[in-house]
mmCIF file with all atom_site columns, C-alpha atoms in Angstrom:
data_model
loop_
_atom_site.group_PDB
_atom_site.id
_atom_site.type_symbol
_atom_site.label_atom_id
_atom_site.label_alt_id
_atom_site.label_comp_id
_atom_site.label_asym_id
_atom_site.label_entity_id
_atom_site.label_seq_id
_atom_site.pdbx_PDB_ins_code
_atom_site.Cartn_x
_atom_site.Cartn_y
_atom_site.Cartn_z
_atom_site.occupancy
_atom_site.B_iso_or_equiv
_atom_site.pdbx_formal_charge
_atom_site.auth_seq_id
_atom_site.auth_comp_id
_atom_site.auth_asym_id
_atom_site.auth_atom_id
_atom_site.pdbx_PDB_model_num
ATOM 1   C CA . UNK A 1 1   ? 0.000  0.000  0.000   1.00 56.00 ? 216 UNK A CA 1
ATOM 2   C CA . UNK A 1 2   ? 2.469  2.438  0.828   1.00 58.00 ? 217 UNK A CA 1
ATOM 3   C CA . UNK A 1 3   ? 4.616  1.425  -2.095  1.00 59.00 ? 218 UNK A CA 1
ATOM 4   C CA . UNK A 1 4   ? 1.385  1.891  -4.488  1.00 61.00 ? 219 UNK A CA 1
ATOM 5   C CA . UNK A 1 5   ? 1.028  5.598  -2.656  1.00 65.00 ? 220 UNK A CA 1
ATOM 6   C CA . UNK A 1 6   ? 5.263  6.028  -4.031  1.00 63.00 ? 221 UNK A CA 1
ATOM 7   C CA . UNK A 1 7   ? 4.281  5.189  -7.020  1.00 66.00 ? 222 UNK A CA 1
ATOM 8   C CA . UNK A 1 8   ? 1.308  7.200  -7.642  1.00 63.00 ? 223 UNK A CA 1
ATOM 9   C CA . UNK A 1 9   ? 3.063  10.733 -6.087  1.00 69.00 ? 224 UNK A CA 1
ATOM 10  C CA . UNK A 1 10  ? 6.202  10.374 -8.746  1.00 61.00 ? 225 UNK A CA 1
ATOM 11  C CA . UNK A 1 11  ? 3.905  9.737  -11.746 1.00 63.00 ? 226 UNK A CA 1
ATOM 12  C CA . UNK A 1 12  ? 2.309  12.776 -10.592 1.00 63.00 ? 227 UNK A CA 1
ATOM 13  C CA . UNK A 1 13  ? 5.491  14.766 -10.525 1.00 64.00 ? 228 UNK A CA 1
ATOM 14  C CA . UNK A 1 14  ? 7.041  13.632 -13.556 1.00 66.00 ? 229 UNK A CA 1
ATOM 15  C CA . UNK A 1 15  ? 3.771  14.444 -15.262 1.00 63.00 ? 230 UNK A CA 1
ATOM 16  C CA . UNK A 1 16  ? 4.552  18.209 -13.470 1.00 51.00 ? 231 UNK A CA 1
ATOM 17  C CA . UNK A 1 17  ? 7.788  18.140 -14.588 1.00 56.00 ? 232 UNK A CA 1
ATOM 18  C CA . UNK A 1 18  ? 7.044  17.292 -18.451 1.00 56.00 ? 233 UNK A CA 1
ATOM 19  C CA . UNK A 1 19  ? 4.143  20.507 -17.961 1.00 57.00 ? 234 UNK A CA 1
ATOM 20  C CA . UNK A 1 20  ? 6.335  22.816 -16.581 1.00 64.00 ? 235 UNK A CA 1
ATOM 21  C CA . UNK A 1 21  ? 9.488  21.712 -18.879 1.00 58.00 ? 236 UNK A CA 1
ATOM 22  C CA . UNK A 1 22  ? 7.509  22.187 -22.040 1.00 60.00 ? 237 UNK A CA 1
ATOM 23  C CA . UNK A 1 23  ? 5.082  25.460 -20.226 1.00 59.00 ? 238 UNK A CA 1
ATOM 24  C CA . UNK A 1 24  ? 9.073  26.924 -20.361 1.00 60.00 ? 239 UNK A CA 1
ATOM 25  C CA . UNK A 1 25  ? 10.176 25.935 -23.982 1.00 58.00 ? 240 UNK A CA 1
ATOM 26  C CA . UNK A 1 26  ? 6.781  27.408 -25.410 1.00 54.00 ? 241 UNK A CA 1
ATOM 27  C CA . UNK A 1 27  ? 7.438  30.816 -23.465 1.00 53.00 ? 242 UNK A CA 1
ATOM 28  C CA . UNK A 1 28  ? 11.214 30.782 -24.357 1.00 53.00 ? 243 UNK A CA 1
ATOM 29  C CA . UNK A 1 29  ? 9.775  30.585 -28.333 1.00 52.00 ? 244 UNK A CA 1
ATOM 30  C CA . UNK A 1 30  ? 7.185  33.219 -28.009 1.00 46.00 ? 245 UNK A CA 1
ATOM 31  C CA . UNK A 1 31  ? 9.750  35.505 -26.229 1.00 50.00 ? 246 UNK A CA 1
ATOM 32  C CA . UNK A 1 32  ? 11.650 37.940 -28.466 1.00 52.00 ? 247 UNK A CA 1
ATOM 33  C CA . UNK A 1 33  ? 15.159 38.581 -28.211 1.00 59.00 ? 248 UNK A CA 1
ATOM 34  C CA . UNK A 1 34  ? 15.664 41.323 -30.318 1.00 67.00 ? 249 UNK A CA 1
ATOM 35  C CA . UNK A 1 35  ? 17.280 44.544 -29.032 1.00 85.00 ? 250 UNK A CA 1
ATOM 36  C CA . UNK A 1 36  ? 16.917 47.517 -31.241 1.00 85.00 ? 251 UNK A CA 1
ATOM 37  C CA . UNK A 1 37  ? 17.844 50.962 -30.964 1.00 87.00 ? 252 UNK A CA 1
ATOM 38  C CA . UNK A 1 38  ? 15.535 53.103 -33.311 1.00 88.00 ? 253 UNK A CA 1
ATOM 39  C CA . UNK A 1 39  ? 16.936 57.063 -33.963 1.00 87.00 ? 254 UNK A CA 1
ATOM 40  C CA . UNK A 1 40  ? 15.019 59.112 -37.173 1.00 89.00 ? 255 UNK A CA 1
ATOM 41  C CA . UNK A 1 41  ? 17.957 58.304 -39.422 1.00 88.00 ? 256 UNK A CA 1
ATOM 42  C CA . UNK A 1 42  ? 18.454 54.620 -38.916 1.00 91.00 ? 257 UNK A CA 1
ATOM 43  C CA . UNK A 1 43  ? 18.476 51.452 -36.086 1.00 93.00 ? 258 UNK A CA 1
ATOM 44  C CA . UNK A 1 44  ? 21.424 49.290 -34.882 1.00 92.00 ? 259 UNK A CA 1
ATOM 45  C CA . UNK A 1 45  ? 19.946 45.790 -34.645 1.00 92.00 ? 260 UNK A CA 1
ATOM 46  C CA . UNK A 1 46  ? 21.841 43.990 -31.659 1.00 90.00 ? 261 UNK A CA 1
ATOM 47  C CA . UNK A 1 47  ? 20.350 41.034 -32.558 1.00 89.00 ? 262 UNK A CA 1
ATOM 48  C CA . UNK A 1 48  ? 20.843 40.593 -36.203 1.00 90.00 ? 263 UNK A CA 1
ATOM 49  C CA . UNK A 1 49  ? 24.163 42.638 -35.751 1.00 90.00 ? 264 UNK A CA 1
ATOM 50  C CA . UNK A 1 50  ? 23.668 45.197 -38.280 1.00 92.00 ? 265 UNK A CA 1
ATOM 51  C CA . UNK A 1 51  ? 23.455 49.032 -38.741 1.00 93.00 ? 266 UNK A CA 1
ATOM 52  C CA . UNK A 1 52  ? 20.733 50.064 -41.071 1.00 94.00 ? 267 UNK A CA 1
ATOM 53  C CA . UNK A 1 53  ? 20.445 54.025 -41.883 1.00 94.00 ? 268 UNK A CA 1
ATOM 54  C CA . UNK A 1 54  ? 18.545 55.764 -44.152 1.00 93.00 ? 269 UNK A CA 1
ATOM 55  C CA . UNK A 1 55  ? 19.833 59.068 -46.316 1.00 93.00 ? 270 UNK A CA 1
ATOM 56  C CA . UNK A 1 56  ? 17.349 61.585 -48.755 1.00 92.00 ? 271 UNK A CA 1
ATOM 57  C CA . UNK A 1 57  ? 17.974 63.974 -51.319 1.00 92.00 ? 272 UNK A CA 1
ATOM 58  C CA . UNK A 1 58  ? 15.871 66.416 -53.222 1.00 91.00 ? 273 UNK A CA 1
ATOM 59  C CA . UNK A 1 59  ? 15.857 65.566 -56.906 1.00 86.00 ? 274 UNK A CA 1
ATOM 60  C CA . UNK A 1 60  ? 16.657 68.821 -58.922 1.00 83.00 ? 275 UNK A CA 1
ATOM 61  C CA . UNK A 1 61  ? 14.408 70.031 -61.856 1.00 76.00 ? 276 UNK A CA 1
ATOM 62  C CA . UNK A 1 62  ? 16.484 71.991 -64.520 1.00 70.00 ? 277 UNK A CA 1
ATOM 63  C CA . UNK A 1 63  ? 14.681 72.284 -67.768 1.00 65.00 ? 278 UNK A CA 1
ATOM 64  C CA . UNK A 1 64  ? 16.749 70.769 -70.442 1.00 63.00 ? 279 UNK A CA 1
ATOM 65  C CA . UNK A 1 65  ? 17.981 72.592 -73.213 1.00 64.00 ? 280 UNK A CA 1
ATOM 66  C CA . UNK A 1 66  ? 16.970 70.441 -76.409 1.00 65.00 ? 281 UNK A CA 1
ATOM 67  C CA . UNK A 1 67  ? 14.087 68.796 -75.035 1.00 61.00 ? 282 UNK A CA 1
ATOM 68  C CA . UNK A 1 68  ? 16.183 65.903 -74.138 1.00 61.00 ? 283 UNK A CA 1
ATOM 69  C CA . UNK A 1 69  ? 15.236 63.379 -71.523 1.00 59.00 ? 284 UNK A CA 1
ATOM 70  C CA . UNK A 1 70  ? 18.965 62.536 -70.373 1.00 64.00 ? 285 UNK A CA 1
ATOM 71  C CA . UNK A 1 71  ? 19.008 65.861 -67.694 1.00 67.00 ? 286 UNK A CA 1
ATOM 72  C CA . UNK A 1 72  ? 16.163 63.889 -66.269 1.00 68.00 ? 287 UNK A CA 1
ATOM 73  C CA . UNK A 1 73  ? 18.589 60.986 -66.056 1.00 73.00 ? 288 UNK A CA 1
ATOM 74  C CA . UNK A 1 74  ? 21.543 62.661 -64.927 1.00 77.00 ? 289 UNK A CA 1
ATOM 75  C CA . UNK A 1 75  ? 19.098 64.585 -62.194 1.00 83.00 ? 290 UNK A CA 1
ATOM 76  C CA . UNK A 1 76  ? 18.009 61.447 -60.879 1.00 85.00 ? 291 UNK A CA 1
ATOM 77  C CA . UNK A 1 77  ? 21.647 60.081 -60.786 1.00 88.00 ? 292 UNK A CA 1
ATOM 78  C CA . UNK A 1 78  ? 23.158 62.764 -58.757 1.00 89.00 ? 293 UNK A CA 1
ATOM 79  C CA . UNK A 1 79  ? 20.005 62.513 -56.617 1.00 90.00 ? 294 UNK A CA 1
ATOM 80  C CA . UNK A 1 80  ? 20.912 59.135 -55.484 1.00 92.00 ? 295 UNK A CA 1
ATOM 81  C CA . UNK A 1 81  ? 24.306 59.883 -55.190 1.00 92.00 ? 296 UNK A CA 1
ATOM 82  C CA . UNK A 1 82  ? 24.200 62.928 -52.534 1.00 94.00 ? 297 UNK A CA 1
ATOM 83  C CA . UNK A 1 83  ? 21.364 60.638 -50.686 1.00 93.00 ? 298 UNK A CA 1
ATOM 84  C CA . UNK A 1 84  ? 23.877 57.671 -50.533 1.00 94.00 ? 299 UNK A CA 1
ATOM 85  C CA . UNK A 1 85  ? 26.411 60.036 -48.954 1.00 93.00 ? 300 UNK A CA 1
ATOM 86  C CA . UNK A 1 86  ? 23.917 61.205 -46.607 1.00 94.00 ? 301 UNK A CA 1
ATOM 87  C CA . UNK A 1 87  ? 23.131 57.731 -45.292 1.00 94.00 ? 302 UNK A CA 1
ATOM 88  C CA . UNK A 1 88  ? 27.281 57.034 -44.845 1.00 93.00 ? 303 UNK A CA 1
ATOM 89  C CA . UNK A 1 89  ? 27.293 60.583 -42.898 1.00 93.00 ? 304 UNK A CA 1
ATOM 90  C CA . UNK A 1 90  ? 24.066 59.016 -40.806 1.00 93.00 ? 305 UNK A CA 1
ATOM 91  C CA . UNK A 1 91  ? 25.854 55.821 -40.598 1.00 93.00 ? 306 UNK A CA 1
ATOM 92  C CA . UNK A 1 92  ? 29.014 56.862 -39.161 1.00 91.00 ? 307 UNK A CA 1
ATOM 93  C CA . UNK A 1 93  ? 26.577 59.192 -36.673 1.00 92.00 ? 308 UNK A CA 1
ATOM 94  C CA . UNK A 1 94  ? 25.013 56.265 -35.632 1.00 92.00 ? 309 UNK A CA 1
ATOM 95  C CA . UNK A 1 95  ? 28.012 53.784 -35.414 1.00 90.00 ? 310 UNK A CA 1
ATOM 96  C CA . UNK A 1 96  ? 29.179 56.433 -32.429 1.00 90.00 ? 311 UNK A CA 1
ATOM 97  C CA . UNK A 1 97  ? 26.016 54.664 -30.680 1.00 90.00 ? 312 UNK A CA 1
ATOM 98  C CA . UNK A 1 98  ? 26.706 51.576 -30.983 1.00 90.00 ? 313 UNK A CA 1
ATOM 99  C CA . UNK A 1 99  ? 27.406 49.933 -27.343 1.00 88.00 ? 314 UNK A CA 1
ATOM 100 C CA . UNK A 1 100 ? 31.109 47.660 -27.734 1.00 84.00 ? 315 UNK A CA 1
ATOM 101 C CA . UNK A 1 101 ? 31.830 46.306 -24.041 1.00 81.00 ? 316 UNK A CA 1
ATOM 102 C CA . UNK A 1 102 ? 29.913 49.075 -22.080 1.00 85.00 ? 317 UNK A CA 1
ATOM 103 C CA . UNK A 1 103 ? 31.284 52.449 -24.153 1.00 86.00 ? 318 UNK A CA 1
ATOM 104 C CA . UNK A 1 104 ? 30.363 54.107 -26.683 1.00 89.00 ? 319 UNK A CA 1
ATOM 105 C CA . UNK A 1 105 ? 32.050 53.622 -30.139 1.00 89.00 ? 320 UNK A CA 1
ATOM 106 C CA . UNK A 1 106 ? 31.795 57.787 -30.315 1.00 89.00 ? 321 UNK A CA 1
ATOM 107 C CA . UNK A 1 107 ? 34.231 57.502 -26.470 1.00 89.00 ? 322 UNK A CA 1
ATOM 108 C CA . UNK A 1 108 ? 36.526 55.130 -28.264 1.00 87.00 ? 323 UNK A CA 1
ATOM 109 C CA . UNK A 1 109 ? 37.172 57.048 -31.445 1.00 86.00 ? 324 UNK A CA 1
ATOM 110 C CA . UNK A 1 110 ? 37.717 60.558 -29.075 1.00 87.00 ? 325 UNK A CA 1
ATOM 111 C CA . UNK A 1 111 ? 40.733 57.940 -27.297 1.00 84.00 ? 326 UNK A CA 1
ATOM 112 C CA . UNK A 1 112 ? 41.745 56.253 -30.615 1.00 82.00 ? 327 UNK A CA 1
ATOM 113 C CA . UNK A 1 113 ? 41.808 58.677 -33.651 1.00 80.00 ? 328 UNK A CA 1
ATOM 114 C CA . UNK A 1 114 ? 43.320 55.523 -35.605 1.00 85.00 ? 329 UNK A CA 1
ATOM 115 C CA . UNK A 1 115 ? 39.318 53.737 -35.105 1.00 85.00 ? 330 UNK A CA 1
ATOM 116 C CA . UNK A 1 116 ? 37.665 57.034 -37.160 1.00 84.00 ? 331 UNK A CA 1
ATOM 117 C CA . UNK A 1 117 ? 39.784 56.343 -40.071 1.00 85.00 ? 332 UNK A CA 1
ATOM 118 C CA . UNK A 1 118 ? 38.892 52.778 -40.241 1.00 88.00 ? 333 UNK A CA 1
ATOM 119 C CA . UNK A 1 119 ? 35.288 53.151 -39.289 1.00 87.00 ? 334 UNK A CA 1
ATOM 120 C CA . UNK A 1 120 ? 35.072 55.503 -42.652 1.00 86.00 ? 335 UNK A CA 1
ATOM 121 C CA . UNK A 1 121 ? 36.472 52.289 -44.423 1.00 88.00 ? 336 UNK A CA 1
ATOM 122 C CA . UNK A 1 122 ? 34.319 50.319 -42.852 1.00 89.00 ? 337 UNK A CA 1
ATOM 123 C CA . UNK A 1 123 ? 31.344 52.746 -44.125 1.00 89.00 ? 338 UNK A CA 1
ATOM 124 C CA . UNK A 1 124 ? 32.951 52.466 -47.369 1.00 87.00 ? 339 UNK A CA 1
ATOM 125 C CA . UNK A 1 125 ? 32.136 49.528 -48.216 1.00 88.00 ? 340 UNK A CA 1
ATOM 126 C CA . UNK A 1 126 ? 28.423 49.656 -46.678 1.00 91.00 ? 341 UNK A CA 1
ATOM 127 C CA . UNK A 1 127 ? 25.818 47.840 -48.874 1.00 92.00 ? 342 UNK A CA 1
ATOM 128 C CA . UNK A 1 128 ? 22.227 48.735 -49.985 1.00 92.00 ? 343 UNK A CA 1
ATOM 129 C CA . UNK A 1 129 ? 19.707 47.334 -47.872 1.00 90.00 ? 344 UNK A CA 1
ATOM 130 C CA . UNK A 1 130 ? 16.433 46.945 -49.792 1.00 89.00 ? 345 UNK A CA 1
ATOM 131 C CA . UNK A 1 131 ? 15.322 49.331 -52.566 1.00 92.00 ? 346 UNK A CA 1
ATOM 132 C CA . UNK A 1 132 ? 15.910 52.977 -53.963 1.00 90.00 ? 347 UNK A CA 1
ATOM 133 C CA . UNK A 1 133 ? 12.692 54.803 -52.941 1.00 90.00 ? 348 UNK A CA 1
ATOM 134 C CA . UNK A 1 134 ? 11.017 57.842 -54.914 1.00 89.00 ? 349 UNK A CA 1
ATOM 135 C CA . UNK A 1 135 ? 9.284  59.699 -52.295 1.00 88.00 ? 350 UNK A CA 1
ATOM 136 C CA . UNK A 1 136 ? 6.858  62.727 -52.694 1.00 87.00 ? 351 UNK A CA 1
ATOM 137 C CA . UNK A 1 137 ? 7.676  65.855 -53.138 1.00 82.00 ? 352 UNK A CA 1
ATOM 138 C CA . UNK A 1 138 ? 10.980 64.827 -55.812 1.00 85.00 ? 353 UNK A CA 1
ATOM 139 C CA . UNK A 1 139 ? 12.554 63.231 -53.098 1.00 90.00 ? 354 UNK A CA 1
ATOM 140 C CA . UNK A 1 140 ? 14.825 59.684 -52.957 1.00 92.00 ? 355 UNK A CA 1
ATOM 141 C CA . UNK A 1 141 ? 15.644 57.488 -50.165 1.00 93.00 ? 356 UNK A CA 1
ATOM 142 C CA . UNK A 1 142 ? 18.675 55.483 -50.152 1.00 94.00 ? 357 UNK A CA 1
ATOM 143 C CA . UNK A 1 143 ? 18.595 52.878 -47.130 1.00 94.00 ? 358 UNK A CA 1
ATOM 144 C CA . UNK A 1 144 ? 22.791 51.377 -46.737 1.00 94.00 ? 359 UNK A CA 1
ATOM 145 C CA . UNK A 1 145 ? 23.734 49.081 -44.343 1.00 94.00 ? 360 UNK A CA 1
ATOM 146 C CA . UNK A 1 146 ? 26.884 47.582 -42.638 1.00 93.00 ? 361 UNK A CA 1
ATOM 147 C CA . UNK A 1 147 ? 27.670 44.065 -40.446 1.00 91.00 ? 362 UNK A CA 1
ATOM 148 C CA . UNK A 1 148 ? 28.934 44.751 -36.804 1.00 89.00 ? 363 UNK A CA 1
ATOM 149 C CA . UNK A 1 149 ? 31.667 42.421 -37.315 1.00 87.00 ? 364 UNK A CA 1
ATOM 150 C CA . UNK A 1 150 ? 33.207 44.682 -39.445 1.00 85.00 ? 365 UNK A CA 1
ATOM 151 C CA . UNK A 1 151 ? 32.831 47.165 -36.312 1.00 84.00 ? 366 UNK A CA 1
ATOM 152 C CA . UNK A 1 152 ? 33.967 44.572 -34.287 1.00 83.00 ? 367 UNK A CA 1
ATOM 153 C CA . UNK A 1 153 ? 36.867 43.684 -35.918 1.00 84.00 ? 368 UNK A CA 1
ATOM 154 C CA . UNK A 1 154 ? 38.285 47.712 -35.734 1.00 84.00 ? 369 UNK A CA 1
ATOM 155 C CA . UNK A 1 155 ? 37.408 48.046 -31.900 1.00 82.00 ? 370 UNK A CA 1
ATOM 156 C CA . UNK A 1 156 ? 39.218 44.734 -30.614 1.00 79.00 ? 371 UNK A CA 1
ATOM 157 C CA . UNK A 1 157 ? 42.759 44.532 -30.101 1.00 61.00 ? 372 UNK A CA 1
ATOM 158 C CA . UNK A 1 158 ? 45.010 43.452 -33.054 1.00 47.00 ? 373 UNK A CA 1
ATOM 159 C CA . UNK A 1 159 ? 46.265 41.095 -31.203 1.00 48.00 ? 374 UNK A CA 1
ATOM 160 C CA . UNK A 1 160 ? 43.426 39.760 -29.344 1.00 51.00 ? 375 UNK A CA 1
ATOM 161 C CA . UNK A 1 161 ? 44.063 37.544 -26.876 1.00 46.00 ? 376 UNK A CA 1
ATOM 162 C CA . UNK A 1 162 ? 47.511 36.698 -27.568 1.00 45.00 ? 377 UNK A CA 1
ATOM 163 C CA . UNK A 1 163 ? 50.630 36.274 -24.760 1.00 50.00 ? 378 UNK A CA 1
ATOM 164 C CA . UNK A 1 164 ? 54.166 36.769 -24.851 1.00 55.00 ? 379 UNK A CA 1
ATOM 165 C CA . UNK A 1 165 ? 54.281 33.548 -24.133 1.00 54.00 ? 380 UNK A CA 1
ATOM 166 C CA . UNK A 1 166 ? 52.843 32.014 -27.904 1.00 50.00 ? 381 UNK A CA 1
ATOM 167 C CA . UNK A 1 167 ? 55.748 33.879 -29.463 1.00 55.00 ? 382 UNK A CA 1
ATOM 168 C CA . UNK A 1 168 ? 58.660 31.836 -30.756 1.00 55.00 ? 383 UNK A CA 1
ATOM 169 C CA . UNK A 1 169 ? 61.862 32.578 -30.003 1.00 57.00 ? 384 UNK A CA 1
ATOM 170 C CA . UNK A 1 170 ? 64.106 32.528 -32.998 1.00 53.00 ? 385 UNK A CA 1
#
């Protein structure tokens, strides 16, 4: 009898355990990780690691001379050109946001002038993220963004973790 009793309590707490085991899983999957800092030019995804920000530019109406439709062309051109080096200008502005180890990449570059150089390197090489948009009002939006491993690459140590001790002694 009281073995019977034994056996009937740990069926009912391994059938608590299994509830509360997968009650745990479900609420880990339906829980969001993502950590995103939002400003009006762009976000830095923690997450995903990656910098997304956004530059505009006014498209310029000058009546062309012969009736010809390639001023329209040339217009649009230099339109998306001055909005893509807005969004690098943004995107170095909000790469001085970005949290690396409890500072801010802006408090590392004012120790390191060395880290601004690259960072504009790193912006350099920035890719576009989604499409070219035609806004109202003659306006485009260029939207570039950039990995934070690049970032993360410039901010840690050349040398890393490395001791005197992994040198070889010729």
């Amino acid at each position: 009898m009281l073995l019977f009793g034994m056996i009937k309590q740990a069926k009912s707490s391994i059938i608590l355990l299994v509830f509360i085991a997968f009650g745990s899983v479900v609420a880990q999957k339906s829980i969001s990780h993502a950590f995103i800092v939002n400003t009006d030019k762009g976000f830095i995804d923690y997450s995903n690691r990656i910098i997304v920000c956004r530059g505009t530019a006014d498209i310029e109406e000058r009546t062309p001379v012969d009736n010809s439709l390639n001023i329209v062309e040339k217009n649009i051109k230099i339109a998306k050109a001055e909005a893509r080096t807005n969004a690098r200008t943004n995107l170095i502005e909000l790469m001085k946001q970005v949290n690396f180890d409890g500072r801010l990449v802006g408090e590392l570059m004012n120790d390191e002038p060395l880290i601004e150089s690259r960072l504009e390197g790193l912006i350099g090489s920035a890719y576009q993220q989604g499409e070219i948009e035609y806004l109202e009002g003659d306006k485009v939006a260029i939207a570039l963004a950039v990995r934070m491993s690049g970032l993360s690459e410039i901010l840690t140590d050349i040398d890393g973790y490395k001791t005197d001790s992994m040198n070889p002694d010729y």
